[in-house]
């Protein structure tokens, strides 16, 4: 059985071979390939960028995969990808490994998300949870088994929990924000790297409760109920929404979304063109992906940061002249 790294590389390899080999044996122009992997959350934005960019620069093949933020960084450190989609910041050990290998990157903010806790649409009693209740529910060694254990007025039925897997940046961000330690979660949780499997699990189980990026909830809101989160004893219970994520009132589960771009890759002309297109259209692409777009301050910081590695080579640095993307579809 092939490893996931081998399986992830096969589509890109197949595309490259098809272009090089051709069908008729005539003159063939090789296709340039850009490889992106990482967060299933940011995947939605990069996928939108891939599809829109193909319409304006069809000679470049952009491959977008989603093996989790940790999986993306792992492939990055193995030299297999140009760009990492990340729903958390890089860890110190990832930074040190990159530095020891002489790999430099540039971090860009491409949107904002609110990790959403959702129940089955038949659940008519759980409307909100405090951070204290969430910690009690998700922490290692938790003794919470039923809804009644969380609130005496709720049914004495077993809670069935769903979460992203351990390679997920969403998993790491959530556990750090709620439990207090990244990657620390109770046993007995049904985990998956595929957000759609988590959605289907909660939607198919009257006592299901799971968490995932806001866009995945929004695309399935007719099948799920989002829970409001109360950050502290005196804080209001706040539902996730584009507005509460943007104004940071949805605490502590609002977060920025990132691209980590290999500096040496930015100096390849096709990567430079793709990144310029990405930044020129980031507001459209973020909304199409289902998230809040970066702020104007983020946009300026992104362009300034990316200009440094690009100007060190032959690729043109991003300029303020936009390249239009197609109008977004409703997420």
PDB file of C-alpha atoms in Angstrom:
ATOM      1  CA  UNK A   1       0.000   0.000   0.000  1.00  0.00           C
ATOM      2  CA  UNK A   2       1.352   3.432  -0.933  1.00  0.00           C
ATOM      3  CA  UNK A   3       1.977   6.047   1.756  1.00  0.00           C
ATOM      4  CA  UNK A   4      -0.173   9.171   1.773  1.00  0.00           C
ATOM      5  CA  UNK A   5       2.833  11.130   0.515  1.00  0.00           C
ATOM      6  CA  UNK A   6       3.080   8.851  -2.504  1.00  0.00           C
ATOM      7  CA  UNK A   7      -0.679   9.017  -3.070  1.00  0.00           C
ATOM      8  CA  UNK A   8      -0.623  12.826  -2.774  1.00  0.00           C
ATOM      9  CA  UNK A   9       2.175  13.145  -5.340  1.00  0.00           C
ATOM     10  CA  UNK A  10       0.684  10.814  -7.962  1.00  0.00           C
ATOM     11  CA  UNK A  11      -1.877  13.297  -9.400  1.00  0.00           C
ATOM     12  CA  UNK A  12       0.823  15.942  -9.934  1.00  0.00           C
ATOM     13  CA  UNK A  13       3.230  13.371 -11.379  1.00  0.00           C
ATOM     14  CA  UNK A  14       0.542  12.028 -13.689  1.00  0.00           C
ATOM     15  CA  UNK A  15      -0.280  15.514 -14.939  1.00  0.00           C
ATOM     16  CA  UNK A  16       3.370  16.255 -15.597  1.00  0.00           C
ATOM     17  CA  UNK A  17       3.909  12.966 -17.446  1.00  0.00           C
ATOM     18  CA  UNK A  18       0.795  13.522 -19.546  1.00  0.00           C
ATOM     19  CA  UNK A  19       2.084  16.896 -20.659  1.00  0.00           C
ATOM     20  CA  UNK A  20       5.629  15.684 -21.341  1.00  0.00           C
ATOM     21  CA  UNK A  21       4.541  12.469 -23.041  1.00  0.00           C
ATOM     22  CA  UNK A  22       1.629  13.918 -24.993  1.00  0.00           C
ATOM     23  CA  UNK A  23      -0.661  11.814 -27.164  1.00  0.00           C
ATOM     24  CA  UNK A  24       0.385  12.547 -30.702  1.00  0.00           C
ATOM     25  CA  UNK A  25       4.153  12.846 -30.390  1.00  0.00           C
ATOM     26  CA  UNK A  26       4.213  16.442 -31.653  1.00  0.00           C
ATOM     27  CA  UNK A  27       5.766  19.511 -30.075  1.00  0.00           C
ATOM     28  CA  UNK A  28       4.566  19.830 -26.487  1.00  0.00           C
ATOM     29  CA  UNK A  29       5.083  22.746 -24.111  1.00  0.00           C
ATOM     30  CA  UNK A  30       5.854  21.428 -20.589  1.00  0.00           C
ATOM     31  CA  UNK A  31       3.396  22.511 -17.929  1.00  0.00           C
ATOM     32  CA  UNK A  32       4.794  24.268 -14.863  1.00  0.00           C
ATOM     33  CA  UNK A  33       3.508  22.788 -11.606  1.00  0.00           C
ATOM     34  CA  UNK A  34       2.931  24.383  -8.191  1.00  0.00           C
ATOM     35  CA  UNK A  35       2.265  22.054  -5.239  1.00  0.00           C
ATOM     36  CA  UNK A  36       0.180  23.200  -2.242  1.00  0.00           C
ATOM     37  CA  UNK A  37      -0.739  21.016   0.736  1.00  0.00           C
ATOM     38  CA  UNK A  38      -1.887  21.441   4.318  1.00  0.00           C
ATOM     39  CA  UNK A  39      -4.996  22.607   6.146  1.00  0.00           C
ATOM     40  CA  UNK A  40      -8.401  21.383   5.028  1.00  0.00           C
ATOM     41  CA  UNK A  41      -9.718  24.751   6.254  1.00  0.00           C
ATOM     42  CA  UNK A  42      -7.439  26.888   4.077  1.00  0.00           C
ATOM     43  CA  UNK A  43      -7.862  24.329   1.272  1.00  0.00           C
ATOM     44  CA  UNK A  44     -11.149  26.010   0.380  1.00  0.00           C
ATOM     45  CA  UNK A  45      -9.402  29.342  -0.299  1.00  0.00           C
ATOM     46  CA  UNK A  46      -6.478  27.825  -2.201  1.00  0.00           C
ATOM     47  CA  UNK A  47      -8.856  25.642  -4.216  1.00  0.00           C
ATOM     48  CA  UNK A  48     -10.780  28.772  -5.208  1.00  0.00           C
ATOM     49  CA  UNK A  49      -7.459  30.379  -6.200  1.00  0.00           C
ATOM     50  CA  UNK A  50      -6.469  27.318  -8.225  1.00  0.00           C
ATOM     51  CA  UNK A  51      -9.739  27.302 -10.168  1.00  0.00           C
ATOM     52  CA  UNK A  52      -9.733  31.050 -10.850  1.00  0.00           C
ATOM     53  CA  UNK A  53      -6.038  31.139 -11.802  1.00  0.00           C
ATOM     54  CA  UNK A  54      -6.544  28.309 -14.316  1.00  0.00           C
ATOM     55  CA  UNK A  55      -8.817  30.621 -16.286  1.00  0.00           C
ATOM     56  CA  UNK A  56      -6.167  33.329 -16.657  1.00  0.00           C
ATOM     57  CA  UNK A  57      -2.980  31.205 -16.794  1.00  0.00           C
ATOM     58  CA  UNK A  58      -3.892  27.703 -18.030  1.00  0.00           C
ATOM     59  CA  UNK A  59      -0.257  26.748 -18.739  1.00  0.00           C
ATOM     60  CA  UNK A  60       0.413  26.442 -14.991  1.00  0.00           C
ATOM     61  CA  UNK A  61      -0.808  23.368 -13.109  1.00  0.00           C
ATOM     62  CA  UNK A  62      -1.642  24.126  -9.468  1.00  0.00           C
ATOM     63  CA  UNK A  63      -2.137  21.015  -7.317  1.00  0.00           C
ATOM     64  CA  UNK A  64      -3.983  21.657  -4.015  1.00  0.00           C
ATOM     65  CA  UNK A  65      -4.180  18.868  -1.420  1.00  0.00           C
ATOM     66  CA  UNK A  66      -5.337  18.781   2.204  1.00  0.00           C
ATOM     67  CA  UNK A  67      -3.452  16.464   4.538  1.00  0.00           C
ATOM     68  CA  UNK A  68      -3.764  18.806   7.529  1.00  0.00           C
ATOM     69  CA  UNK A  69      -1.479  21.628   8.596  1.00  0.00           C
ATOM     70  CA  UNK A  70       0.958  19.179  10.214  1.00  0.00           C
ATOM     71  CA  UNK A  71       0.954  17.000   7.100  1.00  0.00           C
ATOM     72  CA  UNK A  72       1.581  20.046   4.916  1.00  0.00           C
ATOM     73  CA  UNK A  73       4.568  21.133   7.005  1.00  0.00           C
ATOM     74  CA  UNK A  74       5.891  17.565   6.964  1.00  0.00           C
ATOM     75  CA  UNK A  75       5.799  17.471   3.153  1.00  0.00           C
ATOM     76  CA  UNK A  76       7.270  20.985   3.030  1.00  0.00           C
ATOM     77  CA  UNK A  77      10.257  19.918   5.141  1.00  0.00           C
ATOM     78  CA  UNK A  78      10.737  16.919   2.823  1.00  0.00           C
ATOM     79  CA  UNK A  79      10.955  19.278  -0.152  1.00  0.00           C
ATOM     80  CA  UNK A  80       7.688  18.051  -1.690  1.00  0.00           C
ATOM     81  CA  UNK A  81       5.579  21.232  -1.682  1.00  0.00           C
ATOM     82  CA  UNK A  82       5.982  24.912  -2.537  1.00  0.00           C
ATOM     83  CA  UNK A  83       3.234  26.337  -0.311  1.00  0.00           C
ATOM     84  CA  UNK A  84       1.682  25.170   2.966  1.00  0.00           C
ATOM     85  CA  UNK A  85      -1.949  25.980   3.756  1.00  0.00           C
ATOM     86  CA  UNK A  86      -1.998  26.441   7.545  1.00  0.00           C
ATOM     87  CA  UNK A  87      -4.829  26.991  10.025  1.00  0.00           C
ATOM     88  CA  UNK A  88      -2.329  27.625  12.819  1.00  0.00           C
ATOM     89  CA  UNK A  89       1.063  29.268  13.073  1.00  0.00           C
ATOM     90  CA  UNK A  90       4.216  27.243  12.577  1.00  0.00           C
ATOM     91  CA  UNK A  91       5.455  25.388  15.652  1.00  0.00           C
ATOM     92  CA  UNK A  92       8.922  26.120  17.072  1.00  0.00           C
ATOM     93  CA  UNK A  93      10.143  22.648  16.059  1.00  0.00           C
ATOM     94  CA  UNK A  94       8.891  23.177  12.485  1.00  0.00           C
ATOM     95  CA  UNK A  95      10.705  26.499  12.364  1.00  0.00           C
ATOM     96  CA  UNK A  96      13.913  24.983  13.746  1.00  0.00           C
ATOM     97  CA  UNK A  97      13.813  22.057  11.301  1.00  0.00           C
ATOM     98  CA  UNK A  98      13.322  24.443   8.399  1.00  0.00           C
ATOM     99  CA  UNK A  99      16.170  26.636   9.601  1.00  0.00           C
ATOM    100  CA  UNK A 100      18.501  23.642  10.033  1.00  0.00           C
ATOM    101  CA  UNK A 101      17.791  22.668   6.412  1.00  0.00           C
ATOM    102  CA  UNK A 102      18.366  26.181   5.134  1.00  0.00           C
ATOM    103  CA  UNK A 103      14.704  26.506   4.127  1.00  0.00           C
ATOM    104  CA  UNK A 104      13.290  29.992   4.464  1.00  0.00           C
ATOM    105  CA  UNK A 105       9.611  30.862   4.160  1.00  0.00           C
ATOM    106  CA  UNK A 106       7.298  33.855   4.076  1.00  0.00           C
ATOM    107  CA  UNK A 107       4.041  33.815   6.038  1.00  0.00           C
ATOM    108  CA  UNK A 108       0.923  35.434   4.577  1.00  0.00           C
ATOM    109  CA  UNK A 109      -2.509  35.929   6.180  1.00  0.00           C
ATOM    110  CA  UNK A 110      -5.263  34.880   3.754  1.00  0.00           C
ATOM    111  CA  UNK A 111      -8.389  35.060   5.898  1.00  0.00           C
ATOM    112  CA  UNK A 112     -10.062  34.610   9.272  1.00  0.00           C
ATOM    113  CA  UNK A 113     -12.058  31.649  10.594  1.00  0.00           C
ATOM    114  CA  UNK A 114     -14.023  30.734  13.681  1.00  0.00           C
ATOM    115  CA  UNK A 115     -13.819  27.094  14.747  1.00  0.00           C
ATOM    116  CA  UNK A 116     -17.451  26.065  15.034  1.00  0.00           C
ATOM    117  CA  UNK A 117     -18.966  23.603  17.488  1.00  0.00           C
ATOM    118  CA  UNK A 118     -22.063  21.996  16.036  1.00  0.00           C
ATOM    119  CA  UNK A 119     -24.719  19.530  17.121  1.00  0.00           C
ATOM    120  CA  UNK A 120     -27.267  17.474  15.230  1.00  0.00           C
ATOM    121  CA  UNK A 121     -30.265  19.485  14.022  1.00  0.00           C
ATOM    122  CA  UNK A 122     -32.532  17.346  16.249  1.00  0.00           C
ATOM    123  CA  UNK A 123     -30.734  18.608  19.357  1.00  0.00           C
ATOM    124  CA  UNK A 124     -33.151  21.210  20.731  1.00  0.00           C
ATOM    125  CA  UNK A 125     -31.629  21.741  24.176  1.00  0.00           C
ATOM    126  CA  UNK A 126     -27.923  22.587  23.774  1.00  0.00           C
ATOM    127  CA  UNK A 127     -27.775  26.198  22.602  1.00  0.00           C
ATOM    128  CA  UNK A 128     -24.474  27.318  24.111  1.00  0.00           C
ATOM    129  CA  UNK A 129     -21.528  26.089  26.165  1.00  0.00           C
ATOM    130  CA  UNK A 130     -19.034  27.928  28.337  1.00  0.00           C
ATOM    131  CA  UNK A 131     -15.310  27.507  27.821  1.00  0.00           C
ATOM    132  CA  UNK A 132     -15.270  25.867  31.259  1.00  0.00           C
ATOM    133  CA  UNK A 133     -17.851  23.295  30.119  1.00  0.00           C
ATOM    134  CA  UNK A 134     -15.940  22.689  26.893  1.00  0.00           C
ATOM    135  CA  UNK A 135     -12.715  22.105  28.790  1.00  0.00           C
ATOM    136  CA  UNK A 136     -14.454  19.690  31.112  1.00  0.00           C
ATOM    137  CA  UNK A 137     -15.835  17.838  28.098  1.00  0.00           C
ATOM    138  CA  UNK A 138     -12.735  17.646  25.884  1.00  0.00           C
ATOM    139  CA  UNK A 139      -9.790  17.439  28.308  1.00  0.00           C
ATOM    140  CA  UNK A 140      -7.851  14.169  28.800  1.00  0.00           C
ATOM    141  CA  UNK A 141      -9.352  12.036  31.556  1.00  0.00           C
ATOM    142  CA  UNK A 142     -12.751  13.730  31.191  1.00  0.00           C
ATOM    143  CA  UNK A 143     -15.506  12.103  33.235  1.00  0.00           C
ATOM    144  CA  UNK A 144     -18.240  13.717  31.113  1.00  0.00           C
ATOM    145  CA  UNK A 145     -20.169  10.983  29.352  1.00  0.00           C
ATOM    146  CA  UNK A 146     -23.702  12.358  28.934  1.00  0.00           C
ATOM    147  CA  UNK A 147     -25.377  15.665  28.197  1.00  0.00           C
ATOM    148  CA  UNK A 148     -26.691  15.597  31.766  1.00  0.00           C
ATOM    149  CA  UNK A 149     -23.087  15.626  33.016  1.00  0.00           C
ATOM    150  CA  UNK A 150     -22.715  19.060  31.398  1.00  0.00           C
ATOM    151  CA  UNK A 151     -26.074  20.472  32.509  1.00  0.00           C
ATOM    152  CA  UNK A 152     -28.474  18.728  34.936  1.00  0.00           C
ATOM    153  CA  UNK A 153     -31.459  19.896  32.867  1.00  0.00           C
ATOM    154  CA  UNK A 154     -30.213  18.126  29.730  1.00  0.00           C
ATOM    155  CA  UNK A 155     -30.974  14.487  28.769  1.00  0.00           C
ATOM    156  CA  UNK A 156     -29.124  11.572  30.301  1.00  0.00           C
ATOM    157  CA  UNK A 157     -27.843  10.392  26.899  1.00  0.00           C
ATOM    158  CA  UNK A 158     -24.284   9.674  25.819  1.00  0.00           C
ATOM    159  CA  UNK A 159     -22.511  12.433  23.872  1.00  0.00           C
ATOM    160  CA  UNK A 160     -20.791  11.200  20.691  1.00  0.00           C
ATOM    161  CA  UNK A 161     -17.790  13.400  19.924  1.00  0.00           C
ATOM    162  CA  UNK A 162     -16.198  14.138  16.530  1.00  0.00           C
ATOM    163  CA  UNK A 163     -12.988  16.055  15.827  1.00  0.00           C
ATOM    164  CA  UNK A 164     -10.280  16.577  13.219  1.00  0.00           C
ATOM    165  CA  UNK A 165      -7.296  14.243  13.432  1.00  0.00           C
ATOM    166  CA  UNK A 166      -3.963  14.967  15.100  1.00  0.00           C
ATOM    167  CA  UNK A 167      -2.334  16.398  11.944  1.00  0.00           C
ATOM    168  CA  UNK A 168      -4.994  19.093  11.745  1.00  0.00           C
ATOM    169  CA  UNK A 169      -4.233  22.695  12.631  1.00  0.00           C
ATOM    170  CA  UNK A 170      -7.872  23.023  13.689  1.00  0.00           C
ATOM    171  CA  UNK A 171      -7.352  20.196  16.205  1.00  0.00           C
ATOM    172  CA  UNK A 172      -4.222  21.864  17.590  1.00  0.00           C
ATOM    173  CA  UNK A 173      -5.740  25.342  17.773  1.00  0.00           C
ATOM    174  CA  UNK A 174      -8.935  24.084  19.421  1.00  0.00           C
ATOM    175  CA  UNK A 175      -7.160  21.964  22.036  1.00  0.00           C
ATOM    176  CA  UNK A 176      -4.800  24.798  22.942  1.00  0.00           C
ATOM    177  CA  UNK A 177      -7.628  27.353  23.160  1.00  0.00           C
ATOM    178  CA  UNK A 178     -10.035  25.114  25.110  1.00  0.00           C
ATOM    179  CA  UNK A 179      -7.969  22.497  26.960  1.00  0.00           C
ATOM    180  CA  UNK A 180      -4.904  24.659  27.423  1.00  0.00           C
ATOM    181  CA  UNK A 181      -2.408  22.384  25.656  1.00  0.00           C
ATOM    182  CA  UNK A 182      -2.140  21.871  21.902  1.00  0.00           C
ATOM    183  CA  UNK A 183      -2.806  18.287  20.856  1.00  0.00           C
ATOM    184  CA  UNK A 184      -4.239  17.294  24.242  1.00  0.00           C
ATOM    185  CA  UNK A 185      -7.681  15.715  23.963  1.00  0.00           C
ATOM    186  CA  UNK A 186      -9.714  12.980  25.669  1.00  0.00           C
ATOM    187  CA  UNK A 187      -9.871   9.445  24.322  1.00  0.00           C
ATOM    188  CA  UNK A 188     -12.928   8.014  22.597  1.00  0.00           C
ATOM    189  CA  UNK A 189     -13.360  10.844  20.094  1.00  0.00           C
ATOM    190  CA  UNK A 190     -14.169   9.876  16.503  1.00  0.00           C
ATOM    191  CA  UNK A 191     -11.473  11.638  14.472  1.00  0.00           C
ATOM    192  CA  UNK A 192     -11.039  12.189  10.748  1.00  0.00           C
ATOM    193  CA  UNK A 193      -8.847  14.262   8.440  1.00  0.00           C
ATOM    194  CA  UNK A 194     -11.920  14.795   6.228  1.00  0.00           C
ATOM    195  CA  UNK A 195     -14.232  17.560   7.457  1.00  0.00           C
ATOM    196  CA  UNK A 196     -17.092  16.136   5.423  1.00  0.00           C
ATOM    197  CA  UNK A 197     -16.856  12.858   7.355  1.00  0.00           C
ATOM    198  CA  UNK A 198     -17.131  14.843  10.593  1.00  0.00           C
ATOM    199  CA  UNK A 199     -20.110  16.791   9.227  1.00  0.00           C
ATOM    200  CA  UNK A 200     -21.862  13.561   8.199  1.00  0.00           C
ATOM    201  CA  UNK A 201     -21.094  11.987  11.566  1.00  0.00           C
ATOM    202  CA  UNK A 202     -22.709  14.808  13.537  1.00  0.00           C
ATOM    203  CA  UNK A 203     -25.572  15.188  11.052  1.00  0.00           C
ATOM    204  CA  UNK A 204     -26.327  11.462  11.307  1.00  0.00           C
ATOM    205  CA  UNK A 205     -26.183  11.160  15.095  1.00  0.00           C
ATOM    206  CA  UNK A 206     -28.837  12.860  17.291  1.00  0.00           C
ATOM    207  CA  UNK A 207     -26.281  13.059  20.118  1.00  0.00           C
ATOM    208  CA  UNK A 208     -23.324  14.061  17.971  1.00  0.00           C
ATOM    209  CA  UNK A 209     -21.112  17.053  18.749  1.00  0.00           C
ATOM    210  CA  UNK A 210     -18.109  18.063  16.668  1.00  0.00           C
ATOM    211  CA  UNK A 211     -15.925  20.984  15.637  1.00  0.00           C
ATOM    212  CA  UNK A 212     -14.525  22.200  12.295  1.00  0.00           C
ATOM    213  CA  UNK A 213     -13.926  25.396  10.344  1.00  0.00           C
ATOM    214  CA  UNK A 214     -16.842  27.822  10.010  1.00  0.00           C
ATOM    215  CA  UNK A 215     -17.128  27.399   6.226  1.00  0.00           C
ATOM    216  CA  UNK A 216     -17.855  23.682   6.597  1.00  0.00           C
ATOM    217  CA  UNK A 217     -20.631  24.453   9.065  1.00  0.00           C
ATOM    218  CA  UNK A 218     -22.043  27.245   6.865  1.00  0.00           C
ATOM    219  CA  UNK A 219     -22.221  24.910   3.872  1.00  0.00           C
ATOM    220  CA  UNK A 220     -24.231  22.427   5.973  1.00  0.00           C
ATOM    221  CA  UNK A 221     -26.240  24.710   8.263  1.00  0.00           C
ATOM    222  CA  UNK A 222     -29.529  23.061   7.291  1.00  0.00           C
ATOM    223  CA  UNK A 223     -28.260  19.795   8.840  1.00  0.00           C
ATOM    224  CA  UNK A 224     -26.567  21.182  11.958  1.00  0.00           C
ATOM    225  CA  UNK A 225     -26.952  23.618  14.841  1.00  0.00           C
ATOM    226  CA  UNK A 226     -24.007  25.852  15.774  1.00  0.00           C
ATOM    227  CA  UNK A 227     -23.380  26.352  19.492  1.00  0.00           C
ATOM    228  CA  UNK A 228     -22.702  29.767  20.969  1.00  0.00           C
ATOM    229  CA  UNK A 229     -19.539  29.978  23.093  1.00  0.00           C
ATOM    230  CA  UNK A 230     -19.299  31.900  26.359  1.00  0.00           C
ATOM    231  CA  UNK A 231     -15.688  32.941  26.889  1.00  0.00           C
ATOM    232  CA  UNK A 232     -16.023  33.762  30.607  1.00  0.00           C
ATOM    233  CA  UNK A 233     -18.514  33.986  33.497  1.00  0.00           C
ATOM    234  CA  UNK A 234     -19.520  37.547  32.624  1.00  0.00           C
ATOM    235  CA  UNK A 235     -19.134  37.260  28.862  1.00  0.00           C
ATOM    236  CA  UNK A 236     -22.111  36.862  26.522  1.00  0.00           C
ATOM    237  CA  UNK A 237     -22.644  33.623  24.626  1.00  0.00           C
ATOM    238  CA  UNK A 238     -21.620  34.389  21.033  1.00  0.00           C
ATOM    239  CA  UNK A 239     -22.501  32.427  17.911  1.00  0.00           C
ATOM    240  CA  UNK A 240     -19.881  32.128  15.171  1.00  0.00           C
ATOM    241  CA  UNK A 241     -20.660  34.333  12.168  1.00  0.00           C
ATOM    242  CA  UNK A 242     -18.692  36.420   9.680  1.00  0.00           C
ATOM    243  CA  UNK A 243     -19.450  39.459  11.857  1.00  0.00           C
ATOM    244  CA  UNK A 244     -18.443  37.938  15.217  1.00  0.00           C
ATOM    245  CA  UNK A 245     -15.287  36.473  13.678  1.00  0.00           C
ATOM    246  CA  UNK A 246     -14.353  39.814  12.097  1.00  0.00           C
ATOM    247  CA  UNK A 247     -14.901  41.841  15.275  1.00  0.00           C
ATOM    248  CA  UNK A 248     -13.213  39.135  17.398  1.00  0.00           C
ATOM    249  CA  UNK A 249     -16.203  38.822  19.740  1.00  0.00           C
ATOM    250  CA  UNK A 250     -16.326  35.084  18.983  1.00  0.00           C
ATOM    251  CA  UNK A 251     -13.684  34.089  21.514  1.00  0.00           C
ATOM    252  CA  UNK A 252     -11.494  32.138  21.941  1.00  0.00           C
ATOM    253  CA  UNK A 253     -12.035  30.225  18.690  1.00  0.00           C
ATOM    254  CA  UNK A 254     -11.477  32.937  16.074  1.00  0.00           C
ATOM    255  CA  UNK A 255      -8.155  32.582  14.285  1.00  0.00           C
ATOM    256  CA  UNK A 256      -6.146  33.798  11.278  1.00  0.00           C
ATOM    257  CA  UNK A 257      -5.503  31.519   8.312  1.00  0.00           C
ATOM    258  CA  UNK A 258      -2.084  31.396   6.654  1.00  0.00           C
ATOM    259  CA  UNK A 259      -0.006  30.499   3.652  1.00  0.00           C
ATOM    260  CA  UNK A 260       3.642  29.599   4.253  1.00  0.00           C
ATOM    261  CA  UNK A 261       5.505  30.081   0.978  1.00  0.00           C
ATOM    262  CA  UNK A 262       8.975  28.677   0.348  1.00  0.00           C
ATOM    263  CA  UNK A 263      11.151  31.686  -0.488  1.00  0.00           C
ATOM    264  CA  UNK A 264      13.080  29.865  -3.195  1.00  0.00           C
ATOM    265  CA  UNK A 265       9.776  28.904  -4.859  1.00  0.00           C
ATOM    266  CA  UNK A 266       8.671  32.558  -5.058  1.00  0.00           C
ATOM    267  CA  UNK A 267      11.511  33.168  -7.496  1.00  0.00           C
ATOM    268  CA  UNK A 268      10.049  30.746 -10.025  1.00  0.00           C
ATOM    269  CA  UNK A 269       8.056  32.882 -12.498  1.00  0.00           C
ATOM    270  CA  UNK A 270       4.940  30.675 -12.381  1.00  0.00           C
ATOM    271  CA  UNK A 271       4.855  30.790  -8.562  1.00  0.00           C
ATOM    272  CA  UNK A 272       5.335  34.547  -8.633  1.00  0.00           C
ATOM    273  CA  UNK A 273       2.418  34.955 -11.027  1.00  0.00           C
ATOM    274  CA  UNK A 274       0.197  32.676  -8.947  1.00  0.00           C
ATOM    275  CA  UNK A 275       0.970  34.468  -5.685  1.00  0.00           C
ATOM    276  CA  UNK A 276       0.393  37.874  -7.270  1.00  0.00           C
ATOM    277  CA  UNK A 277      -2.989  36.650  -8.508  1.00  0.00           C
ATOM    278  CA  UNK A 278      -3.768  35.172  -5.060  1.00  0.00           C
ATOM    279  CA  UNK A 279      -3.049  38.439  -3.249  1.00  0.00           C
ATOM    280  CA  UNK A 280      -4.739  40.630  -5.859  1.00  0.00           C
ATOM    281  CA  UNK A 281      -7.941  38.632  -5.441  1.00  0.00           C
ATOM    282  CA  UNK A 282      -7.676  37.517  -1.820  1.00  0.00           C
ATOM    283  CA  UNK A 283     -10.883  39.217  -0.638  1.00  0.00           C
ATOM    284  CA  UNK A 284     -12.900  37.481  -3.363  1.00  0.00           C
ATOM    285  CA  UNK A 285     -11.155  34.139  -2.806  1.00  0.00           C
ATOM    286  CA  UNK A 286     -11.533  34.190   0.994  1.00  0.00           C
ATOM    287  CA  UNK A 287     -15.266  34.912   0.733  1.00  0.00           C
ATOM    288  CA  UNK A 288     -15.673  32.218  -1.918  1.00  0.00           C
ATOM    289  CA  UNK A 289     -13.945  29.810   0.469  1.00  0.00           C
ATOM    290  CA  UNK A 290     -16.434  30.773   3.185  1.00  0.00           C
ATOM    291  CA  UNK A 291     -14.227  32.941   5.410  1.00  0.00           C
ATOM    292  CA  UNK A 292     -13.625  36.563   6.360  1.00  0.00           C
ATOM    293  CA  UNK A 293     -11.021  38.240   4.133  1.00  0.00           C
ATOM    294  CA  UNK A 294      -7.777  39.747   5.412  1.00  0.00           C
ATOM    295  CA  UNK A 295      -7.850  43.360   6.569  1.00  0.00           C
ATOM    296  CA  UNK A 296      -6.280  46.168   4.497  1.00  0.00           C
ATOM    297  CA  UNK A 297      -3.434  46.152   7.020  1.00  0.00           C
ATOM    298  CA  UNK A 298      -2.944  42.419   6.434  1.00  0.00           C
ATOM    299  CA  UNK A 299      -2.956  42.998   2.691  1.00  0.00           C
ATOM    300  CA  UNK A 300      -0.223  45.630   2.919  1.00  0.00           C
ATOM    301  CA  UNK A 301       1.836  43.408   5.250  1.00  0.00           C
ATOM    302  CA  UNK A 302       1.430  40.451   2.868  1.00  0.00           C
ATOM    303  CA  UNK A 303       2.656  42.424  -0.140  1.00  0.00           C
ATOM    304  CA  UNK A 304       5.569  43.916   1.771  1.00  0.00           C
ATOM    305  CA  UNK A 305       6.620  40.505   3.118  1.00  0.00           C
ATOM    306  CA  UNK A 306       6.343  38.760  -0.241  1.00  0.00           C
ATOM    307  CA  UNK A 307       8.230  41.489  -2.120  1.00  0.00           C
ATOM    308  CA  UNK A 308      11.416  40.690  -0.184  1.00  0.00           C
ATOM    309  CA  UNK A 309      12.067  37.103  -1.343  1.00  0.00           C
ATOM    310  CA  UNK A 310      10.660  37.750  -4.825  1.00  0.00           C
ATOM    311  CA  UNK A 311      12.879  40.770  -5.424  1.00  0.00           C
ATOM    312  CA  UNK A 312      15.917  38.654  -4.599  1.00  0.00           C
ATOM    313  CA  UNK A 313      15.390  36.711  -7.846  1.00  0.00           C
ATOM    314  CA  UNK A 314      13.944  37.128 -11.304  1.00  0.00           C
ATOM    315  CA  UNK A 315      10.240  37.004 -10.419  1.00  0.00           C
ATOM    316  CA  UNK A 316       8.454  40.330 -10.300  1.00  0.00           C
ATOM    317  CA  UNK A 317       7.365  41.499  -6.858  1.00  0.00           C
ATOM    318  CA  UNK A 318       3.631  41.993  -6.286  1.00  0.00           C
ATOM    319  CA  UNK A 319       2.339  45.388  -7.361  1.00  0.00           C
ATOM    320  CA  UNK A 320      -0.916  47.144  -6.461  1.00  0.00           C
ATOM    321  CA  UNK A 321      -2.442  46.598  -9.916  1.00  0.00           C
ATOM    322  CA  UNK A 322      -5.118  43.904  -9.477  1.00  0.00           C
ATOM    323  CA  UNK A 323      -5.731  40.979 -11.787  1.00  0.00           C
ATOM    324  CA  UNK A 324      -9.445  40.221 -11.691  1.00  0.00           C
ATOM    325  CA  UNK A 325     -10.794  36.828 -10.678  1.00  0.00           C
ATOM    326  CA  UNK A 326     -14.220  35.478 -11.672  1.00  0.00           C
ATOM    327  CA  UNK A 327     -17.093  36.464  -9.391  1.00  0.00           C
ATOM    328  CA  UNK A 328     -17.384  34.169  -6.342  1.00  0.00           C
ATOM    329  CA  UNK A 329     -19.982  31.473  -6.063  1.00  0.00           C
ATOM    330  CA  UNK A 330     -22.044  31.228  -2.877  1.00  0.00           C
ATOM    331  CA  UNK A 331     -20.110  28.947  -0.461  1.00  0.00           C
TER     332      UNK A 331
END
